PDB file of C-alpha atoms in Angstrom:
ATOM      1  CA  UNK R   1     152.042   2.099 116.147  1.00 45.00           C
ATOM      2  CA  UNK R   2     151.619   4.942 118.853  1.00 48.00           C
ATOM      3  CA  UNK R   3     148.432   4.555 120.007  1.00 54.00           C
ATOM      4  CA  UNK R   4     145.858   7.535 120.695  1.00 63.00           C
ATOM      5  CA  UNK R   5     142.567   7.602 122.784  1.00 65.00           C
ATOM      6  CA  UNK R   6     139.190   8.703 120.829  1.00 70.00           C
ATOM      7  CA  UNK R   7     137.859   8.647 117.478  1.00 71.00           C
ATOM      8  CA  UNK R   8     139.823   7.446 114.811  1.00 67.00           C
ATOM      9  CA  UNK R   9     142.095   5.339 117.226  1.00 70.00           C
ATOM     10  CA  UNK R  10     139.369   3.435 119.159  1.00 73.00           C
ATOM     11  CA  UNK R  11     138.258   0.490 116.749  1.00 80.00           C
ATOM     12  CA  UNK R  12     139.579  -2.875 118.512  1.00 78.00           C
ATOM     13  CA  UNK R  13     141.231  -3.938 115.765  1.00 79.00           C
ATOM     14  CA  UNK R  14     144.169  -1.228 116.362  1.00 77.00           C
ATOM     15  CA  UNK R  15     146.034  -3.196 118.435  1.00 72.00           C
ATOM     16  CA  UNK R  16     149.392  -1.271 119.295  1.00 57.00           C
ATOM     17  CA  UNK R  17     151.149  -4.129 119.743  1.00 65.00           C
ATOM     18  CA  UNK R  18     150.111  -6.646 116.668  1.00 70.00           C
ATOM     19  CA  UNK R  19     148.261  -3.987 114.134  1.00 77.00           C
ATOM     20  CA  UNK R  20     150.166  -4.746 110.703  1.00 82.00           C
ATOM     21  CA  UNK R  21     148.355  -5.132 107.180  1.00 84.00           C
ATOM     22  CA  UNK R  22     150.287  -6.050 104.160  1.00 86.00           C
ATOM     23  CA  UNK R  23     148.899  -5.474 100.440  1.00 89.00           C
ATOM     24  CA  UNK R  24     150.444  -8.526  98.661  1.00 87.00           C
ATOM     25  CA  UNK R  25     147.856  -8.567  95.264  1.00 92.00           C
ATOM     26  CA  UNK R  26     147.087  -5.386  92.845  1.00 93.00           C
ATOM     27  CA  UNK R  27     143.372  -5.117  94.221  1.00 96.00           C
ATOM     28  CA  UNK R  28     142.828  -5.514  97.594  1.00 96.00           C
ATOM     29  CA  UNK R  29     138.977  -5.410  98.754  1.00 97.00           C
ATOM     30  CA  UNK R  30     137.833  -4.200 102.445  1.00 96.00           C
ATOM     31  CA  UNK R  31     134.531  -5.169 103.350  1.00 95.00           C
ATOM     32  CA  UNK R  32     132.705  -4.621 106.608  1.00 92.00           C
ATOM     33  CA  UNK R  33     128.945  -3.027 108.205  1.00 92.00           C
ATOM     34  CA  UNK R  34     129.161   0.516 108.757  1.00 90.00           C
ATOM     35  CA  UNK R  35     130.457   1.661 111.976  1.00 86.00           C
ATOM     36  CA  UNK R  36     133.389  -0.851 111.830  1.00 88.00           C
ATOM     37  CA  UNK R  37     136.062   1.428 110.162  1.00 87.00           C
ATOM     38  CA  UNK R  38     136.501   0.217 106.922  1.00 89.00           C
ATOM     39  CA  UNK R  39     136.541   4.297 105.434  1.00 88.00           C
ATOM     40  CA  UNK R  40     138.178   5.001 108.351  1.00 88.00           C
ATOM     41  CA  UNK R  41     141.284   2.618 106.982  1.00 90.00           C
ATOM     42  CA  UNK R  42     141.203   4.011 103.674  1.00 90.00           C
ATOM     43  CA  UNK R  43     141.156   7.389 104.623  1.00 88.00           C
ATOM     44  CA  UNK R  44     144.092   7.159 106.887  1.00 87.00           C
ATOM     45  CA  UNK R  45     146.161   4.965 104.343  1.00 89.00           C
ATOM     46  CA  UNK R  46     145.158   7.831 101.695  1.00 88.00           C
ATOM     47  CA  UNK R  47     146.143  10.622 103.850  1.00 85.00           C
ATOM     48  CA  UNK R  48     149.502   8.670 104.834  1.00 85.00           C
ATOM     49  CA  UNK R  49     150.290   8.862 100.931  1.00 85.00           C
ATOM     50  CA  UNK R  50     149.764  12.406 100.611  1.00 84.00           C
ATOM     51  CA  UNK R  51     146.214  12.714  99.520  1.00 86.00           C
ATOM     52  CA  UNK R  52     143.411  15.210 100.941  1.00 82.00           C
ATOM     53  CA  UNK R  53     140.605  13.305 103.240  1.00 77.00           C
ATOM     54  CA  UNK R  54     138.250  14.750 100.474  1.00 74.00           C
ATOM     55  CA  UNK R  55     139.904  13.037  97.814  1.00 75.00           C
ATOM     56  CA  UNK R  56     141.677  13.452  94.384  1.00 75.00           C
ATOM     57  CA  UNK R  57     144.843  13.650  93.283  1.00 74.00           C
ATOM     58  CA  UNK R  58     148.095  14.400  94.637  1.00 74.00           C
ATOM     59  CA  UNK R  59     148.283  17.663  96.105  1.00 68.00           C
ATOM     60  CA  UNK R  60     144.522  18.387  95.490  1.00 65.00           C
ATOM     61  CA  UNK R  61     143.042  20.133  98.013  1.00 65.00           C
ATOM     62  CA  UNK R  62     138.881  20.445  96.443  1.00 56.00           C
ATOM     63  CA  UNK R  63     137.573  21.630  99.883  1.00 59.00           C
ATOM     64  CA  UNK R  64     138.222  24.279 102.417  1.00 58.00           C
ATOM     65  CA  UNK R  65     138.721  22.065 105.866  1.00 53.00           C
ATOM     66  CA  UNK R  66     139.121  25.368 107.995  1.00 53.00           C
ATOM     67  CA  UNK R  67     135.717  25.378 109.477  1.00 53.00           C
ATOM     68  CA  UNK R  68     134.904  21.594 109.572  1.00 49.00           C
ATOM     69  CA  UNK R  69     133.553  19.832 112.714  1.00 44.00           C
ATOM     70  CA  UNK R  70     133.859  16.683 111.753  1.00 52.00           C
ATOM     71  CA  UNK R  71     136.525  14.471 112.230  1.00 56.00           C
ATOM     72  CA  UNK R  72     138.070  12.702 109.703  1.00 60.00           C
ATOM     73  CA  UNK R  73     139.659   8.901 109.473  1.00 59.00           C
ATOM     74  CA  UNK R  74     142.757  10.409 107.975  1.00 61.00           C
ATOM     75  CA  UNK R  75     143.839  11.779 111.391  1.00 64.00           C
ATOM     76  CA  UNK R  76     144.593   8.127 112.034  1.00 73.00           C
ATOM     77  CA  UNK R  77     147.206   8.712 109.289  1.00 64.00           C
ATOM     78  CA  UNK R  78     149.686   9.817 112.316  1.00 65.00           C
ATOM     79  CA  UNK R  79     149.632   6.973 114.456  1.00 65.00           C
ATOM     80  CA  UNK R  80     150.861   4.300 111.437  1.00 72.00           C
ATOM     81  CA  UNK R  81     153.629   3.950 109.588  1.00 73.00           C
ATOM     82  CA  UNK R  82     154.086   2.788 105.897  1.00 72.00           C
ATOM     83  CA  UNK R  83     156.922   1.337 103.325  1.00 71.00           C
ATOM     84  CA  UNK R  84     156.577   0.763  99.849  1.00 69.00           C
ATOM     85  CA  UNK R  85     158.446  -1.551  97.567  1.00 65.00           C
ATOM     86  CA  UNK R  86     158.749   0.081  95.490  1.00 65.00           C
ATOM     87  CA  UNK R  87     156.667   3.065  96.347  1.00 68.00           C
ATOM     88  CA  UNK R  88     154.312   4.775  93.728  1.00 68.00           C
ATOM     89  CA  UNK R  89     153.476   8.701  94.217  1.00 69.00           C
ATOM     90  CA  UNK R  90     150.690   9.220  91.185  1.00 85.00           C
ATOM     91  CA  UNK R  91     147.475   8.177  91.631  1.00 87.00           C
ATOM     92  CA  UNK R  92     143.631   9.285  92.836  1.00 87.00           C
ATOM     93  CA  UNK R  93     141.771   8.846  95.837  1.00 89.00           C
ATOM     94  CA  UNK R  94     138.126   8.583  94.962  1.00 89.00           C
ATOM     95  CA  UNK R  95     135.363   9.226  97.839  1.00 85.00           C
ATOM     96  CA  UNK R  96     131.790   8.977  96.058  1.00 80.00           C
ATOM     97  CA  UNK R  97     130.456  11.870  98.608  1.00 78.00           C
ATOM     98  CA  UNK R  98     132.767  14.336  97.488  1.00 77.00           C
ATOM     99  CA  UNK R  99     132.952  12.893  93.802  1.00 76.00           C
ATOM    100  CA  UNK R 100     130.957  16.637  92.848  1.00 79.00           C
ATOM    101  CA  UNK R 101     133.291  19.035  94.633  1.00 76.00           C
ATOM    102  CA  UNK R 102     135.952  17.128  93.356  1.00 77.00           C
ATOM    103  CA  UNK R 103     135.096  17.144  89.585  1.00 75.00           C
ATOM    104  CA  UNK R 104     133.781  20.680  90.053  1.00 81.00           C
ATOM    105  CA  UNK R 105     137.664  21.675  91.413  1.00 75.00           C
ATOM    106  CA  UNK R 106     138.710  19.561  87.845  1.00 78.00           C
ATOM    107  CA  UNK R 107     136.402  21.622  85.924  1.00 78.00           C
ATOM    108  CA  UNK R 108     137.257  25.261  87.842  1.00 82.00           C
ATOM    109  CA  UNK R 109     141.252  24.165  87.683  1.00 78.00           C
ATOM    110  CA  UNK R 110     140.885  23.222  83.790  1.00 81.00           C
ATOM    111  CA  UNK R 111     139.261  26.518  82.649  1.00 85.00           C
ATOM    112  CA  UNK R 112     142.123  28.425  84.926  1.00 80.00           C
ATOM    113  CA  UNK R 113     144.734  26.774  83.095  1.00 83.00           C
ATOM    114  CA  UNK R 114     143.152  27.525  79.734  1.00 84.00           C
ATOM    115  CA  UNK R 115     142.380  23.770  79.360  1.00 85.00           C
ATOM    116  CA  UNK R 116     139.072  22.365  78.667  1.00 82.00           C
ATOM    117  CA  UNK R 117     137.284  20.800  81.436  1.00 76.00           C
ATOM    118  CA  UNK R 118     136.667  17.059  81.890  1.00 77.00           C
ATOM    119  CA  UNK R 119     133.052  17.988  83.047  1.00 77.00           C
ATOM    120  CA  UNK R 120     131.777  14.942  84.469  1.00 76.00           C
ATOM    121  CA  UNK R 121     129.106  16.537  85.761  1.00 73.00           C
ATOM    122  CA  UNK R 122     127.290  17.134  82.812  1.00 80.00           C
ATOM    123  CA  UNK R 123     126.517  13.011  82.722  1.00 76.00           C
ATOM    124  CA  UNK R 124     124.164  11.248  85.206  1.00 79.00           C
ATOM    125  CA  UNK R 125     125.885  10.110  88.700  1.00 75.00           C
ATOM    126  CA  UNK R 126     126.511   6.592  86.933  1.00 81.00           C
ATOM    127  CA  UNK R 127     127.957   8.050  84.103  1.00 85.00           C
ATOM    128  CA  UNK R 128     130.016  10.469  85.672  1.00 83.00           C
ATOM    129  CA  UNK R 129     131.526   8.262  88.257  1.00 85.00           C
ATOM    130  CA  UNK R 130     132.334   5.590  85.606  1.00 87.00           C
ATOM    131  CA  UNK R 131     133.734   7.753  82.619  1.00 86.00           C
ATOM    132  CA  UNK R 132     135.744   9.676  85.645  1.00 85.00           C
ATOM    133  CA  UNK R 133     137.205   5.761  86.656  1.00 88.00           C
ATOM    134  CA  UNK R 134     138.077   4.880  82.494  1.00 88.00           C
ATOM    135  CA  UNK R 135     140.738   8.200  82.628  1.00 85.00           C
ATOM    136  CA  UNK R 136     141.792   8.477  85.909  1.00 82.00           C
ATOM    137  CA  UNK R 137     142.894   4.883  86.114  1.00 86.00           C
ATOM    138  CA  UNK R 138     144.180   3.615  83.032  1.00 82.00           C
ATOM    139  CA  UNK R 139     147.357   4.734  83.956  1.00 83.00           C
ATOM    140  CA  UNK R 140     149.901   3.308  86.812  1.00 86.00           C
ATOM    141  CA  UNK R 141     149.733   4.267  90.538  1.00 89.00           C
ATOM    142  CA  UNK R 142     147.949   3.915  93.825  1.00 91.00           C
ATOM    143  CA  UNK R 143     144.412   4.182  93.941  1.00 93.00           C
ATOM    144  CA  UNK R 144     142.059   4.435  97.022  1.00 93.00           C
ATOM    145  CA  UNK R 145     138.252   3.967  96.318  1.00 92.00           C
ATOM    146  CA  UNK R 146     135.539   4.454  99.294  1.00 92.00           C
ATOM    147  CA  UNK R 147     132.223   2.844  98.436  1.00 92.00           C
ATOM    148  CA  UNK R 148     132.802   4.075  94.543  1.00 92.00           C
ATOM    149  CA  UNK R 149     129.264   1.589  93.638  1.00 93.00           C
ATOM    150  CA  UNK R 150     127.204   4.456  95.775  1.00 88.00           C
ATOM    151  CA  UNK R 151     125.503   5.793  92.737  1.00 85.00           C
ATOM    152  CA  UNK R 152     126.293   2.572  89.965  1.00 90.00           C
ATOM    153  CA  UNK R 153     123.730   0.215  88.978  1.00 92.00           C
ATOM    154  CA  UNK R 154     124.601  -3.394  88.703  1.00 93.00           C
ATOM    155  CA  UNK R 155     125.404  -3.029  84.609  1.00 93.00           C
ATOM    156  CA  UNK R 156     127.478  -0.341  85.992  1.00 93.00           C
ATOM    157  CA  UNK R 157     129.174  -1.715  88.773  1.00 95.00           C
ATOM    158  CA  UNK R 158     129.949  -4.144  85.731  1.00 96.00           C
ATOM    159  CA  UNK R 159     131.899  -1.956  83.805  1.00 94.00           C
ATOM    160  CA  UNK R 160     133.891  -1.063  86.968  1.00 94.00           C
ATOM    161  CA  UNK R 161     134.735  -4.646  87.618  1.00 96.00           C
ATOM    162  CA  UNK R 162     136.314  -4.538  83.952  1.00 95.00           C
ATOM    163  CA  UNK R 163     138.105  -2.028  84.840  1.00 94.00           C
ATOM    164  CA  UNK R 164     139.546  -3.032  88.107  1.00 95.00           C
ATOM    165  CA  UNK R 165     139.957  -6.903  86.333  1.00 95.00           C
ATOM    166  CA  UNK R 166     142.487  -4.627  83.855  1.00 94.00           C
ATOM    167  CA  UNK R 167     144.276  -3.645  86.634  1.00 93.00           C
ATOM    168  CA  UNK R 168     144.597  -6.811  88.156  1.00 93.00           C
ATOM    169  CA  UNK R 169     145.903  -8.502  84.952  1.00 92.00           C
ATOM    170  CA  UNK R 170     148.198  -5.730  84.069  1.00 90.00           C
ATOM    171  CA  UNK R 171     149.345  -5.533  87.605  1.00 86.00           C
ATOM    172  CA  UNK R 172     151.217  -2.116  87.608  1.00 85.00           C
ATOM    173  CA  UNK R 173     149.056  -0.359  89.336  1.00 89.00           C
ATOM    174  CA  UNK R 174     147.928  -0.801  93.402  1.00 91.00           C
ATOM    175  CA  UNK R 175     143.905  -0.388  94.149  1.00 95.00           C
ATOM    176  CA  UNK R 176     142.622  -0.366  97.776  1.00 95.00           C
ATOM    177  CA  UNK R 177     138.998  -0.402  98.030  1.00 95.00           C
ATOM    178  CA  UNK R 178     136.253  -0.052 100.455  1.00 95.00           C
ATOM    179  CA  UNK R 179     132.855  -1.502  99.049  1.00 96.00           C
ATOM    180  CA  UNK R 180     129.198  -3.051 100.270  1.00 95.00           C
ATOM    181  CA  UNK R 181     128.874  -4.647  96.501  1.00 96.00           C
ATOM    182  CA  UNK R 182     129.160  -8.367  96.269  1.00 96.00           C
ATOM    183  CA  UNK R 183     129.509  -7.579  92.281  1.00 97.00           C
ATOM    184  CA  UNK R 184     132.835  -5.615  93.217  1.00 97.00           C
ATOM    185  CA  UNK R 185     133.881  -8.572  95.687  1.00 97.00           C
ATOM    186  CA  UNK R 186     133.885 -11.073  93.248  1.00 97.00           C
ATOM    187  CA  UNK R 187     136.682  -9.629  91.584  1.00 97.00           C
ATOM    188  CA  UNK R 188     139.179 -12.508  90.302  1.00 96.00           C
ATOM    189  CA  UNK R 189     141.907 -13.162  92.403  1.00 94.00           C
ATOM    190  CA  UNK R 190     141.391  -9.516  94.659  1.00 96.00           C
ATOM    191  CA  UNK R 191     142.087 -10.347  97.949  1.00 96.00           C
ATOM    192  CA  UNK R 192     139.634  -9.609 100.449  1.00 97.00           C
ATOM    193  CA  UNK R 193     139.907  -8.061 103.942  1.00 96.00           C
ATOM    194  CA  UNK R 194     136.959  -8.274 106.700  1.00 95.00           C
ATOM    195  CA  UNK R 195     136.794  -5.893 109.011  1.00 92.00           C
ATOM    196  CA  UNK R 196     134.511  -6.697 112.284  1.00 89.00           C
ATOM    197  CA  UNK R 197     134.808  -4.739 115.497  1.00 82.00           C
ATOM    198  CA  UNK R 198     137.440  -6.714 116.947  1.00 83.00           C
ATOM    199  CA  UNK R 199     139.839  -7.831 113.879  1.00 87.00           C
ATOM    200  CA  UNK R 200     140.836  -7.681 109.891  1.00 91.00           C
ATOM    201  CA  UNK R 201     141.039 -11.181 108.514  1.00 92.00           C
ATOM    202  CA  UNK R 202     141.039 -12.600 104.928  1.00 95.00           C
ATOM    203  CA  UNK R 203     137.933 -14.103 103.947  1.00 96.00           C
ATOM    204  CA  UNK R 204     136.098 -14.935 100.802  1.00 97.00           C
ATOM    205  CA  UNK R 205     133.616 -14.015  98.811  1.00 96.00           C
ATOM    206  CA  UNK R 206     131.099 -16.378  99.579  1.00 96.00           C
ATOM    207  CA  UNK R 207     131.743 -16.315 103.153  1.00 96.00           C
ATOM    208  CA  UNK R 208     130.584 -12.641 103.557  1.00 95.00           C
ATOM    209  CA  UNK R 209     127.529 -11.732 105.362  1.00 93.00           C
ATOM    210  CA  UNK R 210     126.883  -9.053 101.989  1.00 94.00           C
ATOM    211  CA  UNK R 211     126.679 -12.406  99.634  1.00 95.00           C
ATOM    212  CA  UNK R 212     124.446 -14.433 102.591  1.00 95.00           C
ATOM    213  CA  UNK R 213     122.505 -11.683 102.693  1.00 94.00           C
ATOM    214  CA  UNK R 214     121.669 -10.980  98.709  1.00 95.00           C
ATOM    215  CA  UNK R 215     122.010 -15.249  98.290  1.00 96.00           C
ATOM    216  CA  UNK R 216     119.108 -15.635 100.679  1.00 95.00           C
ATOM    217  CA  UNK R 217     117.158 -12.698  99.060  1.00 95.00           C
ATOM    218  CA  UNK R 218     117.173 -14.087  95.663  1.00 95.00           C
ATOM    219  CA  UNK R 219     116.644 -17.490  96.255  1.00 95.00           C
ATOM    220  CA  UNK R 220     113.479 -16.622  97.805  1.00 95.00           C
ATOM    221  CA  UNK R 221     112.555 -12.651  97.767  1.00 95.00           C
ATOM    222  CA  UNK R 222     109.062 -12.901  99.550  1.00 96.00           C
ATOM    223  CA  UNK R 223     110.082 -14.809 102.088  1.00 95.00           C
ATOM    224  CA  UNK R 224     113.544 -13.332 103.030  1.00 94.00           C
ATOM    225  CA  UNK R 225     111.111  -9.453 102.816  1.00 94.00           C
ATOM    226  CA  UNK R 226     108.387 -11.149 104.879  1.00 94.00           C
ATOM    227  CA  UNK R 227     110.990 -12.140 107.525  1.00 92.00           C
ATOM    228  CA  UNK R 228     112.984  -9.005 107.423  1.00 90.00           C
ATOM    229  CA  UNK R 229     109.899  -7.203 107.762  1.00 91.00           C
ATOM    230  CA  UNK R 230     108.713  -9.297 110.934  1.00 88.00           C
ATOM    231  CA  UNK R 231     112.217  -8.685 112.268  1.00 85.00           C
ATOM    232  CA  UNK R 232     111.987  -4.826 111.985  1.00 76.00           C
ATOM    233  CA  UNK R 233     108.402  -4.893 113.982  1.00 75.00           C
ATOM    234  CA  UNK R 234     108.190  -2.767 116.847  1.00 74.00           C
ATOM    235  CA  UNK R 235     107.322  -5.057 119.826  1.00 65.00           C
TER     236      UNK R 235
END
């Protein structure tokens, strides 16, 4: 990998030398605090495959980039390299932030064609985001998912688990996913990716700071608030 100075090349786990990440099972879960590049990863893997930093499908382009100041994790795209075996072109890249100008471009793209339009919008976030997962992904390809359990509620964050079980039985299809949700990381047999500041390593569910975390809150929830709270105390 070339290496470049500055953000999206500076995380420590880009190592020029060593930096290689193979996807060996259909669902492959990264997991990390924010900050430690996790979007960043998908973004740039997403990009590499030929889909817009905003998301959706191939060839998609749902927002104008021509006077944005931010910098995207797809720029990363140009420092790695990718193979496929085999490789799959069709597929979705789903960012929940830009899940409405996304199913707005749908809905506007539809009515051009003289098509009816999906309109997700017209459901609650939850609804939306889940009905949108049933069509877009009951069908083979490569799928890229960044924090898609933003706006689910643990029933729903159930129903996505079904979904991405399906394609983990079925195994036709390739899912790489970048969640905080311990309901999502329990995913049978999804292998799981930890990204620190300093390296990506495989890890568990169980051994994640995310199911600590919500193990310690619910075995005691006015305690764990009660110390949290003395924690977050200014001095």
């Amino acid at each position: 990998m070339a290496r470049k100075s500055g953000y999206p090349y500076d995380f420590p786990w880009l190592d020029s030398d060593a930096f290689e990440l193979r996807f060996t099972t259909p669902v492959t879960i990264l997991i990390g605090e924010n900050g430690t590049g996790k979007s960043t990863l998908v973004e740039a893997i997403a990009a590499l495959s030929g889909y817009d930093e905003a998301g959706g499908g191939k060839g998609y382009r749902p927002v104008d980039h021509a006077r944005a100041i931010d910098r995207s994790g797809a720029g990363l795209a140009d420092a790695l390299r990718a193979s496929w075996l085999p490789k799959v072109t069709n597929g979705w890249f789903f960012k929940a932030e830009t899940f409405f100008s996304v199913a707005r471009y749908l809905d506007i793209a539809a009515q051009d064609s003289g098509n009816a339009p999906p309109d997700f919008l017209s459901w609650s976030h939850g609804e939306g985001f889940v009905r949108f997962f049933e069509e877009r992904m009951s069908r083979q390809g490569i799928y890229f998912m960044d924090e898609p359990e933003s706006a689910l509620s643990p029933k729903r964050q159930l129903e996505l688990l079904a979904i991405l079980d399906r394609i983990q039985e079925r195994a036709i299809s390739q899912v790489i996913l970048a969640t905080h949700s311990p309901i999502l990381m329990a995913l049978p047999n999804a292998r799981l990716l930890e990204i620190t500041r300093h390296e990506i390593a495989e890890t568990t569910l169980e051994e994640t700071q995310h199911f600590k975390l919500y193990r310690a809150f619910t075995q005691s929830p006015a305690e764990f608030v009660a110390d949290a709270l003395r924690e977050k105390k200014p001095e």
